[in-house]
CSV table of C-alpha atoms and ligand atoms in Angstrom, one decimal:
chain,number,residue,atom,x,y,z
A,1,UNK,CA,93.4,170.7,137.3
A,2,UNK,CA,92.3,173.9,135.4
A,3,UNK,CA,94.4,175.5,132.8
A,4,UNK,CA,93.9,179.0,131.4
A,5,UNK,CA,94.8,179.5,127.7
A,6,UNK,CA,94.6,183.2,126.6
A,7,UNK,CA,93.8,183.4,122.8
A,8,UNK,CA,96.5,185.6,121.3
A,9,UNK,CA,94.1,186.7,118.6
A,10,UNK,CA,92.9,189.4,121.0
A,11,UNK,CA,96.5,190.4,122.1
A,12,UNK,CA,97.9,193.8,121.2
A,13,UNK,CA,99.9,193.1,118.2
A,14,UNK,CA,101.9,196.3,118.5
A,15,UNK,CA,103.1,195.3,121.9
A,16,UNK,CA,103.0,191.6,121.6
A,17,UNK,CA,105.9,191.0,124.0
A,18,UNK,CA,104.2,192.6,126.8
A,19,UNK,CA,101.2,190.3,126.3
A,20,UNK,CA,103.4,187.2,125.9
A,21,UNK,CA,105.1,188.1,129.1
A,22,UNK,CA,101.7,188.4,130.8
A,23,UNK,CA,100.7,185.0,129.8
A,24,UNK,CA,104.1,183.6,130.8
A,25,UNK,CA,103.4,185.0,134.2
A,26,UNK,CA,99.9,184.5,134.9
A,27,UNK,CA,98.4,181.8,132.5
A,28,UNK,CA,99.2,178.3,131.6
A,29,UNK,CA,99.0,177.9,127.7
A,30,UNK,CA,99.3,180.2,124.6
A,31,UNK,CA,96.3,179.6,122.4
A,32,UNK,CA,97.0,180.4,118.8
A,33,UNK,CA,94.2,180.7,116.3
A,34,UNK,CA,95.2,180.0,112.7
A,35,UNK,CA,92.5,180.9,110.2
A,36,UNK,CA,92.7,180.5,106.3
A,37,UNK,CA,89.9,182.5,105.0
A,38,UNK,CA,88.4,179.3,103.6
A,39,UNK,CA,87.4,177.1,106.4
A,40,UNK,CA,86.3,180.1,108.3
A,41,UNK,CA,85.5,183.6,106.8
A,42,UNK,CA,88.4,185.3,108.4
A,43,UNK,CA,92.2,185.4,108.3
A,44,UNK,CA,94.4,185.6,111.4
A,45,UNK,CA,98.1,185.0,111.5
A,46,UNK,CA,100.5,182.3,110.5
A,47,UNK,CA,104.2,181.0,111.1
A,48,UNK,CA,106.0,184.3,111.4
A,49,UNK,CA,103.9,185.7,114.2
A,50,UNK,CA,103.8,182.3,116.1
A,51,UNK,CA,107.5,181.8,115.6
A,52,UNK,CA,107.9,185.4,117.3
A,53,UNK,CA,105.7,184.4,120.2
A,54,UNK,CA,107.6,181.1,120.6
A,55,UNK,CA,110.8,182.9,121.1
A,56,UNK,CA,109.6,184.4,124.3
A,57,UNK,CA,107.0,181.9,125.4
A,58,UNK,CA,107.8,179.8,128.6
A,59,UNK,CA,104.4,178.1,128.4
A,60,UNK,CA,103.1,175.5,126.0
A,61,UNK,CA,101.9,176.6,122.5
A,62,UNK,CA,98.4,175.4,121.6
A,63,UNK,CA,97.8,175.8,117.9
A,64,UNK,CA,94.1,175.7,116.9
A,65,UNK,CA,94.0,175.2,113.2
A,66,UNK,CA,90.9,176.6,111.5
A,67,UNK,CA,92.0,175.6,108.0
A,68,UNK,CA,91.2,173.2,105.3
A,69,UNK,CA,93.8,170.4,104.7
A,70,UNK,CA,95.4,170.6,108.2
A,71,UNK,CA,97.6,167.6,107.2
A,72,UNK,CA,99.7,169.9,105.0
A,73,UNK,CA,100.8,172.1,107.7
A,74,UNK,CA,100.9,170.2,111.0
A,75,UNK,CA,104.6,169.2,110.5
A,76,UNK,CA,105.8,172.9,110.1
A,77,UNK,CA,103.7,174.0,113.1
A,78,UNK,CA,105.3,171.4,115.2
A,79,UNK,CA,108.9,171.3,113.9
A,80,UNK,CA,109.4,174.9,112.8
A,81,UNK,CA,107.6,176.9,115.5
A,82,UNK,CA,107.5,174.2,118.2
A,83,UNK,CA,103.7,173.7,118.7
A,84,UNK,CA,103.0,171.5,121.8
A,85,UNK,CA,99.4,170.9,121.1
A,86,UNK,CA,97.8,171.0,117.7
A,87,UNK,CA,94.1,170.7,117.0
A,88,UNK,CA,92.1,170.8,113.8
A,89,UNK,CA,88.4,170.7,112.9
A,90,UNK,CA,86.5,167.4,112.4
A,91,UNK,CA,84.4,169.3,109.7
A,92,UNK,CA,87.5,170.2,107.7
A,93,UNK,CA,89.2,166.7,107.9
A,94,UNK,CA,86.2,164.3,108.0
A,95,UNK,CA,87.5,160.8,107.6
A,96,UNK,CA,91.0,161.8,107.4
A,97,UNK,CA,90.8,162.8,111.1
A,98,UNK,CA,92.2,159.6,112.6
A,99,UNK,CA,95.2,159.8,110.3
A,100,UNK,CA,95.9,163.4,111.1
A,101,UNK,CA,95.7,162.7,114.9
A,102,UNK,CA,98.2,160.0,114.4
A,103,UNK,CA,100.3,162.5,112.3
A,104,UNK,CA,100.4,165.0,115.2
A,105,UNK,CA,101.3,162.4,117.8
A,106,UNK,CA,104.0,160.9,115.7
A,107,UNK,CA,105.5,164.3,115.3
A,108,UNK,CA,105.6,164.6,119.1
A,109,UNK,CA,102.9,166.9,119.9
A,110,UNK,CA,99.5,166.5,121.7
A,111,UNK,CA,96.8,165.8,119.3
A,112,UNK,CA,93.3,167.4,119.5
A,113,UNK,CA,90.0,167.3,117.5
A,114,UNK,CA,87.8,170.4,117.4
A,115,UNK,CA,84.0,170.6,116.6
A,116,UNK,CA,81.8,173.6,115.9
A,117,UNK,CA,78.5,174.1,117.8
A,118,UNK,CA,76.6,172.5,114.9
A,119,UNK,CA,78.5,169.2,114.7
A,120,UNK,CA,77.0,166.3,116.6
A,121,UNK,CA,79.2,165.3,119.4
A,122,UNK,CA,78.7,161.7,118.5
A,123,UNK,CA,80.9,162.3,115.3
A,124,UNK,CA,84.0,162.3,117.4
A,125,UNK,CA,83.3,159.5,119.9
A,126,UNK,CA,85.2,157.0,117.8
A,127,UNK,CA,88.3,159.3,117.6
A,128,UNK,CA,88.5,159.9,121.4
A,129,UNK,CA,91.0,157.2,122.0
A,130,UNK,CA,93.3,158.7,119.4
A,131,UNK,CA,93.2,162.3,121.0
A,132,UNK,CA,95.2,163.8,123.8
A,133,UNK,CA,92.5,166.6,124.3
A,134,UNK,CA,89.3,167.5,122.8
A,135,UNK,CA,88.3,171.2,121.9
A,136,UNK,CA,84.6,172.0,122.0
A,137,UNK,CA,83.8,175.4,120.3
A,138,UNK,CA,81.2,177.4,122.4
A,139,UNK,CA,81.0,179.8,119.4
A,140,UNK,CA,81.4,179.3,115.6
A,141,UNK,CA,85.0,179.4,114.8
A,142,UNK,CA,86.2,182.5,113.1
A,143,UNK,CA,86.1,185.5,115.3
A,144,UNK,CA,86.9,186.5,118.8
A,145,UNK,CA,84.4,188.4,120.9
A,146,UNK,CA,81.2,186.4,120.1
A,147,UNK,CA,78.7,185.6,122.8
A,148,UNK,CA,78.9,182.2,124.4
A,149,UNK,CA,76.4,179.5,123.2
A,150,UNK,CA,74.5,178.1,126.2
A,151,UNK,CA,74.0,174.6,124.6
A,152,UNK,CA,77.7,174.1,125.0
A,153,UNK,CA,77.2,172.8,128.6
A,154,UNK,CA,75.2,170.0,127.4
A,155,UNK,CA,77.8,169.2,124.6
A,156,UNK,CA,80.7,169.3,127.0
A,157,UNK,CA,78.6,166.9,129.6
A,158,UNK,CA,77.9,164.5,126.8
A,159,UNK,CA,81.7,164.4,125.7
A,160,UNK,CA,82.8,164.0,129.2
A,161,UNK,CA,80.3,161.2,129.8
A,162,UNK,CA,81.6,159.4,126.7
A,163,UNK,CA,85.3,160.0,127.7
A,164,UNK,CA,84.6,158.3,131.1
A,165,UNK,CA,82.5,155.5,129.5
A,166,UNK,CA,85.5,154.7,127.3
A,167,UNK,CA,87.8,154.6,130.4
A,168,UNK,CA,90.0,157.5,128.9
A,169,UNK,CA,91.6,160.4,130.7
A,170,UNK,CA,91.8,163.4,128.2
A,171,UNK,CA,90.9,167.0,129.0
A,172,UNK,CA,88.2,169.0,127.4
A,173,UNK,CA,89.2,172.4,126.1
A,174,UNK,CA,86.5,175.0,125.6
A,175,UNK,CA,86.7,178.0,123.3
A,176,UNK,CA,84.5,181.0,122.7
A,177,UNK,CA,82.8,183.5,124.9
A,178,UNK,CA,84.6,182.0,128.1
A,179,UNK,CA,85.4,184.2,131.0
A,180,UNK,CA,85.0,184.6,134.8
A,181,UNK,CA,81.1,184.5,134.4
A,182,UNK,CA,81.0,181.0,133.2
A,183,UNK,CA,84.2,179.4,134.0
A,184,UNK,CA,82.9,177.6,137.1
A,185,UNK,CA,79.8,176.2,135.3
A,186,UNK,CA,82.1,175.0,132.4
A,187,UNK,CA,84.3,173.3,134.9
A,188,UNK,CA,81.3,171.6,136.5
A,189,UNK,CA,80.2,170.4,133.1
A,190,UNK,CA,83.6,168.7,132.5
A,191,UNK,CA,85.9,171.3,130.9
A,192,UNK,CA,89.4,171.9,132.2
A,193,UNK,CA,91.2,174.0,129.7
A,194,UNK,CA,89.7,177.5,129.2
A,195,UNK,CA,90.4,179.5,126.1
A,196,UNK,CA,89.7,183.1,126.7
A,197,UNK,CA,90.5,186.1,124.4
A,198,UNK,CA,88.3,189.1,124.9
A,199,UNK,CA,87.6,188.3,128.7
A,200,UNK,CA,91.3,188.3,129.4
A,201,UNK,CA,93.0,190.8,126.9
A,202,UNK,CA,90.0,193.4,126.8
A,203,UNK,CA,89.8,193.4,130.7
A,204,UNK,CA,91.3,196.3,132.5
A,205,UNK,CA,93.4,193.9,134.4
A,206,UNK,CA,94.1,190.8,132.5
A,207,UNK,CA,96.0,189.0,135.4
A,208,UNK,CA,93.0,189.6,137.7
A,209,UNK,CA,90.6,188.2,135.0
A,210,UNK,CA,92.7,185.0,134.8
A,211,UNK,CA,92.8,184.9,138.7
A,212,UNK,CA,88.9,185.2,138.7
A,213,UNK,CA,88.7,182.5,136.2
A,214,UNK,CA,90.7,180.1,138.4
B,1,DX5,C1,87.4,181.8,117.6
B,1,DX5,C2,88.7,181.4,118.2
B,1,DX5,C3,88.9,181.7,119.6
B,1,DX5,C4,88.6,183.1,119.9
B,1,DX5,C5,88.1,183.3,121.2
B,1,DX5,O1,87.3,181.3,116.3
B,1,DX5,O2,88.9,180.0,118.1
B,1,DX5,O3,90.0,181.1,120.3
B,1,DX5,O4,90.0,183.8,119.8
B,1,DX5,O5,87.9,184.7,121.5
B,1,DX5,P1,86.8,185.0,122.7
B,1,DX5,O6,87.3,184.5,124.1
B,1,DX5,O7,86.8,186.5,122.6
B,1,DX5,O8,85.5,184.5,122.4
B,2,ZN,ZN1,90.6,179.1,119.3
């Protein structure tokens, strides 16, 4: 099954309610990009904005943490604002990753590990059994609107093959430059959760862009 997760980073913050209703109606998951200006060279939004979205959201909240020390904040994202899925970067957590995945699960959310395009996929193979999903970046984390990196197909195939080899059943989420033009090829490579910012919110008809991706 395919899920479409619009990235709220590209939403219209002056009319957020309208975009939340659009996601409720046409998409499957709210993708929420949290950036700290340290792990990535950009700052996005945090608890108050996500809490506001959560009040109106009827679809699951997927919080993508692009921050150092994710372990300090996962509890608040889950308990205070109701995140259903929480992912953090392997590059930020390193050998603490397994413990943070456990922390997220113990708090009752789905736990995901994220890798940037320059992180060898093998780095996360030992963590797969502790994950409820894996997020493969198809651009370098930090900004919406970047061009999709073509090597991502091979990386998704490699992670999918390893998930199958280990006998696991966990979805692969792909994030960055995703839209109607590459969704089919990404699904064929093994991705099933499609994060899409610009291709949805900058489209003249976001609902049609989502439908085209499906
Ligand atoms: C980038 C974020 C993405 C971003 C995607 O750091 O993780 O979720 O918003 O935006 P597009 O779809 O425009 O590449
Ligand atoms: Zn993201």
